[in-house]
Short mmCIF file of C-alpha atoms and ligand atoms in Angstrom, two decimals:
data_model
loop_
_atom_site.label_atom_id
_atom_site.label_comp_id
_atom_site.label_asym_id
_atom_site.label_seq_id
_atom_site.Cartn_x
_atom_site.Cartn_y
_atom_site.Cartn_z
CA MET A 272 -27.55 15.31 19.83
CA LYS A 273 -23.91 15.60 21.77
CA ILE A 274 -20.75 13.01 20.55
CA ASP A 275 -18.82 12.82 22.54
CA PHE A 276 -14.88 13.17 20.89
CA THR A 277 -13.08 10.97 23.17
CA LYS A 278 -14.68 7.98 22.07
CA ALA A 279 -16.59 9.18 18.71
CA SER A 280 -15.62 7.90 15.57
CA PHE A 281 -16.07 8.36 12.32
CA LYS A 282 -19.41 6.19 12.02
CA ASP A 283 -21.02 7.95 14.37
CA PHE A 284 -20.98 10.81 11.37
CA GLU A 285 -22.12 8.92 8.98
CA ASN A 286 -25.92 9.91 10.42
CA ILE A 287 -27.56 12.19 12.92
CA LYS A 288 -30.92 12.15 13.56
CA ASP A 289 -32.11 15.70 12.87
CA PHE A 290 -29.14 17.42 11.85
CA SER A 291 -28.57 18.58 8.49
CA VAL A 292 -25.64 18.29 6.17
CA GLN A 293 -24.50 20.85 7.11
CA GLN A 294 -24.70 20.41 10.24
CA ARG A 295 -23.40 17.20 10.61
CA ALA A 296 -20.60 17.95 7.99
CA ASP A 297 -19.66 21.63 11.28
CA VAL A 298 -19.61 18.10 14.06
CA HIS A 299 -17.25 16.59 12.29
CA TYR A 300 -15.69 19.50 11.35
CA GLU A 301 -15.43 20.61 14.72
CA PHE A 302 -14.12 15.82 15.07
CA LEU A 303 -11.08 16.21 13.31
CA GLN A 304 -10.31 19.56 14.96
CA TYR A 305 -10.21 17.47 18.43
CA MET A 306 -8.44 14.25 16.50
CA LYS A 307 -6.32 16.77 14.78
CA LYS A 308 -4.60 18.77 18.23
CA SER A 309 -4.24 15.43 20.39
CA GLY A 310 -2.12 14.71 17.07
CA HIS A 311 -4.16 11.48 16.54
CA LEU A 312 -4.79 12.58 12.88
CA ASN A 313 -2.63 10.64 10.68
CA TYR A 314 -5.71 10.98 7.67
CA ARG A 315 -5.20 12.56 4.51
CA LEU A 316 -1.59 13.02 4.96
CA LEU A 317 0.34 15.33 1.95
CA GLY A 318 2.37 12.75 -0.39
CA ASN A 319 4.67 15.08 -2.45
CA SER A 320 6.47 12.38 -3.18
CA GLY A 321 5.18 9.59 -5.44
CA CYS A 322 4.84 5.84 -4.38
CA GLY A 323 8.11 4.36 -2.47
CA PRO A 324 9.06 2.48 0.48
CA LEU A 325 9.78 6.23 0.84
CA ILE A 326 7.48 9.26 0.52
CA ASP A 327 7.53 12.95 1.38
CA ILE A 328 4.86 14.74 3.20
CA GLN A 329 4.26 17.06 4.53
CA ASN A 330 4.25 18.69 7.75
CA VAL A 331 0.52 18.49 9.76
CA ASP A 332 1.27 22.39 9.83
CA GLY A 333 1.73 23.64 6.91
CA THR A 334 5.99 24.04 8.10
CA GLY A 335 7.47 22.01 5.55
CA SER A 336 7.82 18.62 5.25
CA ARG A 337 10.41 15.72 5.83
CA GLU A 338 10.93 12.66 4.34
CA TYR A 339 9.04 9.06 6.13
CA VAL A 340 9.67 5.52 5.67
CA SER A 341 6.27 4.63 3.87
CA LEU A 342 4.63 1.01 5.01
CA VAL A 343 1.17 2.56 4.05
CA SER A 344 1.20 1.68 0.39
CA ASN A 345 0.45 -1.07 -1.52
CA ASP A 346 2.27 -0.78 -5.01
CA TYR A 347 3.28 -4.07 -3.77
CA LEU A 348 6.53 -5.30 -5.71
CA GLY A 349 7.38 -0.90 -6.12
CA PHE A 350 5.89 -1.21 -10.27
CA THR A 351 4.91 1.97 -9.83
CA GLN A 352 8.44 4.08 -10.32
CA HIS A 353 9.74 0.64 -12.85
CA PRO A 354 11.47 2.65 -15.26
CA LYS A 355 9.68 -0.04 -18.16
CA VAL A 356 5.94 0.44 -16.60
CA LYS A 357 6.11 3.77 -17.07
CA ALA A 358 7.22 4.25 -20.18
CA THR A 359 4.48 2.14 -21.55
CA SER A 360 1.90 4.88 -19.66
CA ILE A 361 4.07 7.02 -21.14
CA ALA A 362 4.59 5.76 -24.70
CA ALA A 363 0.25 4.78 -24.39
CA ILE A 364 -0.15 8.51 -23.84
CA GLU A 365 1.78 9.90 -26.89
CA GLN A 366 0.13 7.12 -28.91
CA TYR A 367 -3.71 7.75 -27.27
CA GLY A 368 -3.46 11.09 -26.30
CA THR A 369 -4.08 11.91 -22.23
CA GLY A 370 -7.94 10.54 -21.79
CA ALA A 371 -10.94 7.94 -22.92
CA GLY A 372 -13.84 10.61 -23.85
CA ALA A 373 -16.57 8.61 -23.06
CA SER A 374 -17.19 5.15 -21.85
CA PRO A 375 -17.00 1.73 -23.61
CA LEU A 376 -20.35 1.44 -24.90
CA ILE A 377 -20.38 4.97 -26.61
CA GLY A 378 -17.09 5.52 -28.18
CA GLY A 379 -14.64 5.51 -25.34
CA TYR A 380 -13.84 1.89 -26.45
CA TYR A 381 -9.51 1.83 -27.45
CA SER A 382 -7.26 -1.08 -28.87
CA TYR A 383 -5.21 -0.34 -24.93
CA HIS A 384 -8.08 -0.74 -23.39
CA LYS A 385 -8.68 -4.43 -25.56
CA GLU A 386 -4.95 -5.89 -24.68
CA LEU A 387 -5.54 -5.48 -21.96
CA GLU A 388 -8.29 -7.29 -21.49
CA ASP A 389 -7.00 -9.53 -23.24
CA MET A 390 -3.95 -10.25 -21.75
CA LEU A 391 -5.76 -10.93 -18.55
CA CYS A 392 -7.55 -13.65 -19.78
CA ARG A 393 -4.53 -14.58 -21.15
CA PHE A 394 -3.08 -14.94 -17.52
CA PHE A 395 -6.10 -16.43 -15.92
CA ASP A 396 -6.34 -18.86 -18.18
CA ARG A 397 -9.47 -18.17 -19.54
CA GLU A 398 -10.83 -17.98 -22.60
CA PRO A 399 -10.63 -15.08 -24.91
CA GLY A 400 -13.28 -12.30 -23.99
CA SER A 401 -13.95 -13.63 -20.13
CA ALA A 402 -12.20 -9.63 -18.84
CA ILE A 403 -13.93 -6.65 -18.35
CA ILE A 404 -11.72 -3.44 -17.10
CA TYR A 405 -13.10 -1.70 -14.66
CA ASN A 406 -11.91 2.22 -13.73
CA THR A 407 -11.08 1.44 -10.13
CA GLY A 408 -10.77 -2.40 -8.52
CA TYR A 409 -14.09 -0.54 -6.37
CA THR A 410 -16.27 -0.80 -8.75
CA ALA A 411 -15.56 -4.11 -10.65
CA ASN A 412 -16.75 -4.71 -7.76
CA SER A 413 -20.14 -2.33 -6.78
CA SER A 414 -20.93 -1.77 -10.54
CA SER A 415 -20.63 -5.17 -11.82
CA LEU A 416 -22.38 -7.01 -8.37
CA MET A 417 -24.83 -4.12 -9.10
CA SER A 418 -25.86 -6.34 -12.39
CA LEU A 419 -25.28 -9.73 -11.75
CA LEU A 420 -27.64 -10.46 -9.00
CA GLN A 421 -31.22 -8.33 -8.18
CA LYS A 422 -33.78 -9.19 -5.56
CA GLU A 423 -34.75 -12.80 -6.66
CA ASP A 424 -31.33 -13.58 -5.50
CA ILE A 425 -28.56 -13.78 -2.69
CA ALA A 426 -25.46 -12.51 -2.34
CA ILE A 427 -22.83 -15.01 0.70
CA VAL A 428 -20.42 -13.09 2.11
CA ASP A 429 -17.32 -13.60 4.76
CA MET A 430 -18.24 -11.17 6.51
CA ALA A 431 -14.28 -9.56 6.33
CA VAL A 432 -15.47 -8.28 2.24
CA HIS A 433 -14.21 -5.65 1.17
CA ALA A 434 -16.80 -2.68 1.32
CA SER A 435 -16.76 -1.95 -2.54
CA VAL A 436 -18.47 -5.48 -1.72
CA TYR A 437 -21.18 -4.01 0.31
CA GLU A 438 -22.01 -1.76 -1.96
CA GLY A 439 -22.27 -4.40 -4.97
CA ILE A 440 -24.94 -6.23 -3.00
CA GLN A 441 -27.44 -3.75 -1.58
CA LEU A 442 -29.95 -4.64 -4.02
CA THR A 443 -29.89 -7.84 -4.15
CA ASN A 444 -30.28 -10.37 0.07
CA THR A 445 -27.20 -11.01 2.02
CA LYS A 446 -26.37 -13.06 4.48
CA ARG A 447 -22.03 -12.73 6.00
CA PHE A 448 -20.69 -16.22 7.03
CA LEU A 449 -18.37 -15.17 10.14
CA HIS A 450 -14.56 -15.18 8.54
CA ASN A 451 -13.29 -18.21 7.40
CA ASN A 452 -15.44 -20.20 9.12
CA LEU A 453 -16.24 -23.30 6.81
CA GLU A 454 -19.51 -23.93 10.05
CA ASP A 455 -21.41 -21.41 10.01
CA LEU A 456 -21.18 -20.75 6.08
CA GLU A 457 -22.75 -24.16 5.75
CA ARG A 458 -25.38 -23.34 7.71
CA ILE A 459 -26.37 -20.18 6.11
CA LEU A 460 -26.04 -22.30 2.28
CA LYS A 461 -28.60 -25.01 4.36
CA MET A 462 -30.57 -22.08 5.40
CA VAL A 463 -31.38 -20.54 2.16
CA GLN A 464 -31.36 -23.24 -0.51
CA PRO A 465 -34.17 -23.36 -2.40
CA GLN A 466 -35.16 -19.60 -2.06
CA TYR A 467 -32.79 -18.16 -4.19
CA ARG A 468 -32.79 -18.10 -8.04
CA THR A 469 -28.88 -17.42 -7.78
CA LYS A 470 -26.53 -18.33 -4.85
CA LEU A 471 -23.05 -16.22 -4.78
CA ILE A 472 -20.04 -16.89 -1.99
CA ILE A 473 -17.85 -13.22 -2.26
CA ILE A 474 -14.94 -13.53 -0.27
CA ASP A 475 -11.08 -12.01 -0.96
CA GLY A 476 -7.82 -14.00 -1.96
CA ILE A 477 -6.21 -12.73 0.54
CA TYR A 478 -8.17 -10.44 3.12
CA SER A 479 -7.27 -5.98 3.43
CA GLN A 480 -6.97 -5.83 7.53
CA ASP A 481 -5.07 -8.77 8.61
CA GLY A 482 -3.85 -9.95 5.26
CA ASP A 483 -4.91 -13.72 5.62
CA MET A 484 -5.65 -16.84 3.39
CA ALA A 485 -9.01 -17.66 2.43
CA LYS A 486 -9.90 -21.11 3.00
CA LEU A 487 -10.90 -21.38 -0.29
CA PRO A 488 -10.64 -25.06 -1.45
CA GLU A 489 -12.62 -25.82 0.92
CA ILE A 490 -15.15 -22.63 0.45
CA TYR A 491 -15.52 -24.28 -3.24
CA ALA A 492 -16.28 -27.85 -2.19
CA LEU A 493 -18.83 -26.68 -0.17
CA ALA A 494 -20.36 -24.06 -3.08
CA ARG A 495 -19.75 -27.47 -5.52
CA GLN A 496 -22.51 -28.87 -2.50
CA TYR A 497 -25.67 -26.68 -2.30
CA GLY A 498 -25.21 -25.11 -5.68
CA ALA A 499 -23.58 -21.38 -5.19
CA LEU A 500 -21.37 -19.87 -7.10
CA ILE A 501 -17.87 -18.56 -6.19
CA MET A 502 -16.79 -14.74 -6.55
CA VAL A 503 -13.11 -14.09 -5.43
CA ASP A 504 -11.00 -10.33 -4.92
CA ASP A 505 -7.94 -11.43 -4.67
CA ALA A 506 -6.70 -7.86 -4.97
CA HIS A 507 -4.50 -8.00 -1.99
CA GLY A 508 -3.34 -11.18 -3.65
CA ILE A 509 -2.12 -10.86 -6.93
CA GLY A 510 1.91 -10.36 -7.54
CA VAL A 511 2.47 -11.09 -4.15
CA ILE A 512 0.78 -15.06 -3.85
CA GLY A 513 1.51 -17.90 -5.64
CA GLU A 514 4.33 -18.47 -8.54
CA ALA A 515 4.59 -15.46 -10.77
CA GLY A 516 3.06 -13.16 -8.73
CA LYS A 517 -0.98 -14.60 -9.95
CA GLY A 518 -2.71 -14.52 -6.70
CA VAL A 519 -4.61 -17.08 -4.40
CA LEU A 520 -5.94 -19.24 -7.10
CA GLN A 521 -2.94 -19.67 -8.44
CA HIS A 522 -1.45 -21.11 -5.54
CA PHE A 523 -5.01 -23.12 -4.28
CA ASP A 524 -4.48 -24.30 -8.41
CA MET A 525 -7.97 -23.80 -9.28
CA LYS A 526 -7.95 -21.11 -11.37
CA ASP A 527 -10.38 -23.02 -13.58
CA LYS A 528 -12.83 -23.16 -10.83
CA VAL A 529 -14.26 -20.34 -9.66
CA ASP A 530 -17.14 -18.36 -11.27
CA PHE A 531 -16.09 -14.80 -10.38
CA ILE A 532 -12.46 -12.71 -9.90
CA THR A 533 -12.21 -9.62 -9.77
CA GLY A 534 -9.54 -7.79 -8.85
CA THR A 535 -7.15 -4.00 -8.87
CA PHE A 536 -4.89 -1.93 -11.19
CA SER A 537 -3.92 -0.29 -7.93
CA LYS A 538 -1.87 -2.56 -5.79
CA THR A 539 0.86 -4.57 -8.04
CA PHE A 540 0.04 -3.27 -11.15
CA ALA A 541 0.92 0.07 -10.70
CA ASN A 542 -2.29 2.49 -11.77
CA ILE A 543 -5.78 2.05 -10.96
CA GLY A 544 -8.54 -0.01 -12.57
CA GLY A 545 -9.63 -2.99 -11.68
CA PHE A 546 -11.58 -5.38 -13.64
CA VAL A 547 -13.90 -9.04 -13.25
CA ILE A 548 -13.10 -12.25 -14.68
CA SER A 549 -15.53 -15.00 -15.48
CA ASN A 550 -16.88 -15.99 -19.17
CA PRO A 551 -17.10 -14.65 -22.61
CA ASN A 552 -21.08 -14.16 -22.29
CA ILE A 553 -21.44 -12.93 -18.55
CA SER A 554 -18.56 -10.03 -19.76
CA SER A 555 -20.76 -8.46 -22.58
CA PHE A 556 -23.53 -8.52 -20.40
CA LEU A 557 -21.64 -7.26 -18.20
CA GLN A 558 -20.11 -4.46 -21.01
CA TYR A 559 -23.69 -3.75 -21.00
CA GLN A 560 -25.66 -3.80 -18.37
CA SER A 561 -23.23 -3.24 -16.01
CA ARG A 562 -23.68 1.31 -15.66
CA GLN A 563 -20.75 1.83 -15.37
CA ASN A 564 -19.38 0.47 -19.16
CA ALA A 565 -22.50 2.91 -19.78
CA PHE A 566 -22.12 5.88 -18.29
CA SER A 567 -18.64 6.36 -17.09
CA ALA A 568 -15.88 7.48 -18.98
CA THR A 569 -13.03 4.57 -19.33
CA SER A 570 -9.79 4.56 -18.15
CA SER A 571 -7.16 7.11 -19.99
CA PRO A 572 -4.16 5.17 -22.49
CA ALA A 573 -1.80 5.48 -18.67
CA VAL A 574 -3.41 1.68 -17.61
CA ALA A 575 -1.40 0.75 -21.09
CA GLY A 576 1.85 0.51 -18.40
CA VAL A 577 -0.70 -2.52 -16.39
CA THR A 578 0.54 -4.51 -19.69
CA THR A 579 4.17 -4.19 -18.50
CA ALA A 580 4.17 -5.22 -14.89
CA ILE A 581 2.52 -8.71 -16.04
CA ARG A 582 4.48 -8.70 -18.05
CA LEU A 583 7.61 -8.76 -15.41
CA LEU A 584 6.35 -10.86 -13.27
CA GLU A 585 7.20 -13.34 -15.30
CA GLU A 586 10.34 -11.69 -16.62
CA GLU A 587 11.71 -10.50 -13.18
CA PRO A 588 10.81 -12.27 -10.86
CA GLU A 589 13.39 -10.79 -8.25
CA TRP A 590 11.05 -8.39 -7.10
CA GLN A 591 8.13 -11.56 -5.81
CA ALA A 592 11.50 -12.94 -4.31
CA LYS A 593 12.37 -9.75 -3.06
CA LEU A 594 8.95 -9.13 -1.58
CA TRP A 595 8.99 -12.06 0.73
CA GLU A 596 11.87 -11.36 1.14
CA ASN A 597 11.55 -8.43 3.62
CA ILE A 598 7.84 -9.49 4.68
CA ASN A 599 9.46 -12.80 6.77
CA HIS A 600 12.64 -9.29 8.45
CA LEU A 601 9.93 -7.32 9.84
CA LYS A 602 6.99 -9.76 10.46
CA SER A 603 9.96 -11.43 11.81
CA GLY A 604 11.28 -9.14 13.88
CA LEU A 605 7.95 -7.95 15.50
CA VAL A 606 6.97 -11.69 16.59
CA ASP A 607 10.71 -10.65 18.48
CA LEU A 608 9.56 -8.07 20.12
CA GLY A 609 6.29 -9.69 21.82
CA PHE A 610 4.12 -8.17 18.47
CA ASP A 611 0.90 -9.60 17.64
CA VAL A 612 0.49 -9.65 13.38
CA GLY A 613 -2.56 -12.09 14.15
CA THR A 614 -2.20 -14.91 11.34
CA THR A 615 -1.35 -12.87 8.27
CA GLN A 616 -0.48 -14.58 4.57
CA SER A 617 0.55 -11.81 2.27
CA ALA A 618 2.40 -8.49 2.44
CA ILE A 619 -0.12 -6.98 5.05
CA VAL A 620 0.69 -6.86 7.92
CA PRO A 621 -1.11 -5.52 11.22
CA VAL A 622 0.16 -5.13 13.83
CA LYS A 623 -3.09 -5.57 16.43
CA ILE A 624 -3.06 -3.95 19.61
CA GLY A 625 -7.27 -3.88 20.92
CA ASP A 626 -7.77 -0.61 22.55
CA PRO A 627 -8.31 2.18 19.24
CA HIS A 628 -7.01 5.12 21.27
CA MET A 629 -4.06 3.85 22.28
CA THR A 630 -3.53 2.32 18.43
CA SER A 631 -3.41 5.97 17.15
CA GLU A 632 -0.86 7.19 20.35
CA VAL A 633 0.91 3.89 19.27
CA GLY A 634 0.39 5.33 15.05
CA LYS A 635 1.71 8.82 16.41
CA ILE A 636 4.83 7.90 17.63
CA LEU A 637 5.57 5.33 15.14
CA LEU A 638 5.04 9.01 12.06
CA ASP A 639 6.97 11.45 15.53
CA GLN A 640 10.36 8.67 14.54
CA GLY A 641 9.92 8.93 10.80
CA ILE A 642 7.36 6.09 9.93
CA TYR A 643 3.68 6.17 7.86
CA THR A 644 1.33 3.68 8.79
CA ASN A 645 -1.23 2.91 9.63
CA PRO A 646 -4.01 3.03 11.70
CA ILE A 647 -7.32 0.94 11.51
CA LEU A 648 -10.11 1.42 14.53
CA TYR A 649 -13.94 1.55 13.73
CA PRO A 650 -15.54 0.92 12.17
CA ALA A 651 -12.71 -0.32 9.37
CA VAL A 652 -12.55 -3.74 12.63
CA SER A 653 -13.64 -3.83 15.32
CA LYS A 654 -14.18 -1.68 17.61
CA LYS A 655 -11.38 -4.15 20.42
CA ASP A 656 -9.30 -4.91 16.88
CA ALA A 657 -7.55 -2.41 16.00
CA ARG A 658 -3.67 -2.52 15.03
CA ILE A 659 -1.58 -0.39 13.31
CA ARG A 660 -1.51 -2.62 9.68
CA MET A 661 1.28 -2.23 7.72
CA SER A 662 2.62 -3.24 3.83
CA VAL A 663 5.52 -4.07 2.91
CA MET A 664 6.97 -3.34 -0.88
CA ALA A 665 10.00 -5.32 -2.47
CA THR A 666 11.66 -2.22 -3.14
CA HIS A 667 11.66 -1.57 1.57
CA THR A 668 15.85 -1.81 2.15
CA LYS A 669 16.61 -3.71 4.93
CA GLU A 670 17.86 -0.39 6.39
CA GLN A 671 13.84 0.55 6.81
CA LEU A 672 12.20 -1.83 8.25
CA ASP A 673 15.23 -2.03 10.67
CA LYS A 674 13.86 1.72 11.78
CA VAL A 675 10.35 0.37 11.62
CA LEU A 676 11.16 -2.31 14.24
CA GLU A 677 13.19 0.02 16.42
CA GLY A 678 10.11 2.37 16.11
CA PHE A 679 7.70 -0.33 17.34
CA GLU A 680 10.02 -1.01 19.39
CA PHE A 681 10.09 3.17 21.20
CA SER A 682 6.81 2.41 21.53
CA ASP A 683 6.44 -1.06 23.36
CA LYS A 684 8.80 0.99 26.41
CA LYS A 685 6.39 4.40 26.16
CA LEU A 686 3.06 2.24 26.42
CA HIS A 687 3.56 -1.59 26.60
CA ILE A 688 1.87 -3.00 23.79
CA ALA A 689 3.55 -6.27 22.84
CA LYS A 690 1.50 -8.72 23.68
CA ILE A 691 3.51 -10.84 24.93
CA LYS A 692 5.97 -10.73 26.88
CA TYR A 693 10.45 -13.10 26.34
CA LYS A 694 11.23 -13.54 29.24
CA ASN A 695 15.86 -14.67 28.49
N1 PMP B 36 -11.30 -5.05 -3.53
C1 PMP B 36 -9.74 -5.05 -1.48
C2 PMP B 36 -9.77 -5.90 -0.91
C3 PMP B 36 -9.29 -3.94 -1.69
O1 PMP B 36 -8.72 -3.65 -0.74
C4 PMP B 36 -9.63 -2.26 -2.09
C5 PMP B 36 -8.49 -1.37 -2.17
N2 PMP B 36 -7.84 -1.19 -1.14
C6 PMP B 36 -11.03 -3.07 -3.27
C7 PMP B 36 -10.95 -3.42 -3.85
C8 PMP B 36 -10.32 -1.52 -4.02
O2 PMP B 36 -9.55 -1.76 -4.87
P1 PMP B 36 -8.96 0.07 -5.59
O3 PMP B 36 -8.57 0.33 -4.93
O4 PMP B 36 -9.01 -0.43 -7.64
O5 PMP B 36 -10.78 1.51 -6.45
#
């Protein structure tokens, strides 16, 4: 079987009929070399500096490095570099060492984990014992869902939910509804009414590719009408949306309404890990039944930095304010240049281009200009919906964002990618 590299996407290499794993890896490697030659392989670029608005990246050919304006980090408030956050992680390592040494169920559950879980309960106004932490946001979704939903149940998911949700619902029944589409959701809820034991609607607070917000109040009303539970993954809402960055649930004043809140420590909370908030009995069920908590060692003491990041949301609201100044500056600049930024309501700013090849070209031109963005192609988005995706940080300067705007203006001069041309 011959794959046409000019039209291929990573999806085409997932499984190839009659190819052994080695043959698949070999043809995949050839594809990577093809992309590298065309200058479109801007994945796994090697950063020499830490997370931040500027990043030093190793040249692809291995010769030296260069500084870029970075739009690829979800460290929205810049807390990975905040001295108080760092100090808390360092102090916890001094006190507890560098690792937890066991899964939480059998010896790896420490006071710094408990303190973090208690803080998360307070952050979401839930009773003590309602939170459980995981090693990543990915496994908070995938590992919890795998034990929550079985073959008698059904997951009803917005088609744009994160990959980790899809992984978690493989053992149960599933229905997908069109993104944020209430009619389609209701159609499915009516259809599945009597059959299933537990019906769980799963949505994101902010969607990771378009940056738009879930229609939570309407979805909640439908869930109650048809006897379904709701899980909201607010990975991209926390720190960005709502008073003191308490996320989409705070924005809609619905913190006490949804059945499950999940999220990550890898974005605003500037660390690694994730969480599930529900109620104390479900949390303790997950402590024993969710396989990660039994079979995988838990977070290292460095995770204690999250407690300071949570405190800073209230103590230093200026970061959230600065983030919004930056989001508005970049968004309005792009719109003025005629670009289509879609329906974003968050720190995720997509520039919709459509054609995958053209999108990769824009990514390359921007890199040449010293601007690091993510070209997002199929299968992450549909084939006709390729875009450049950027994440804005509170610590970007206006000059850095202006450089990004100039980069897009330059790309448009070369490739004519802006959708709306203003005449004056
Ligand atoms: N949920 C959403 C909506 C995400 O965008 C991501 C990661 N980008 C995750 C979960 C996974 O989080 P983590 O990086 O902590 O695994």
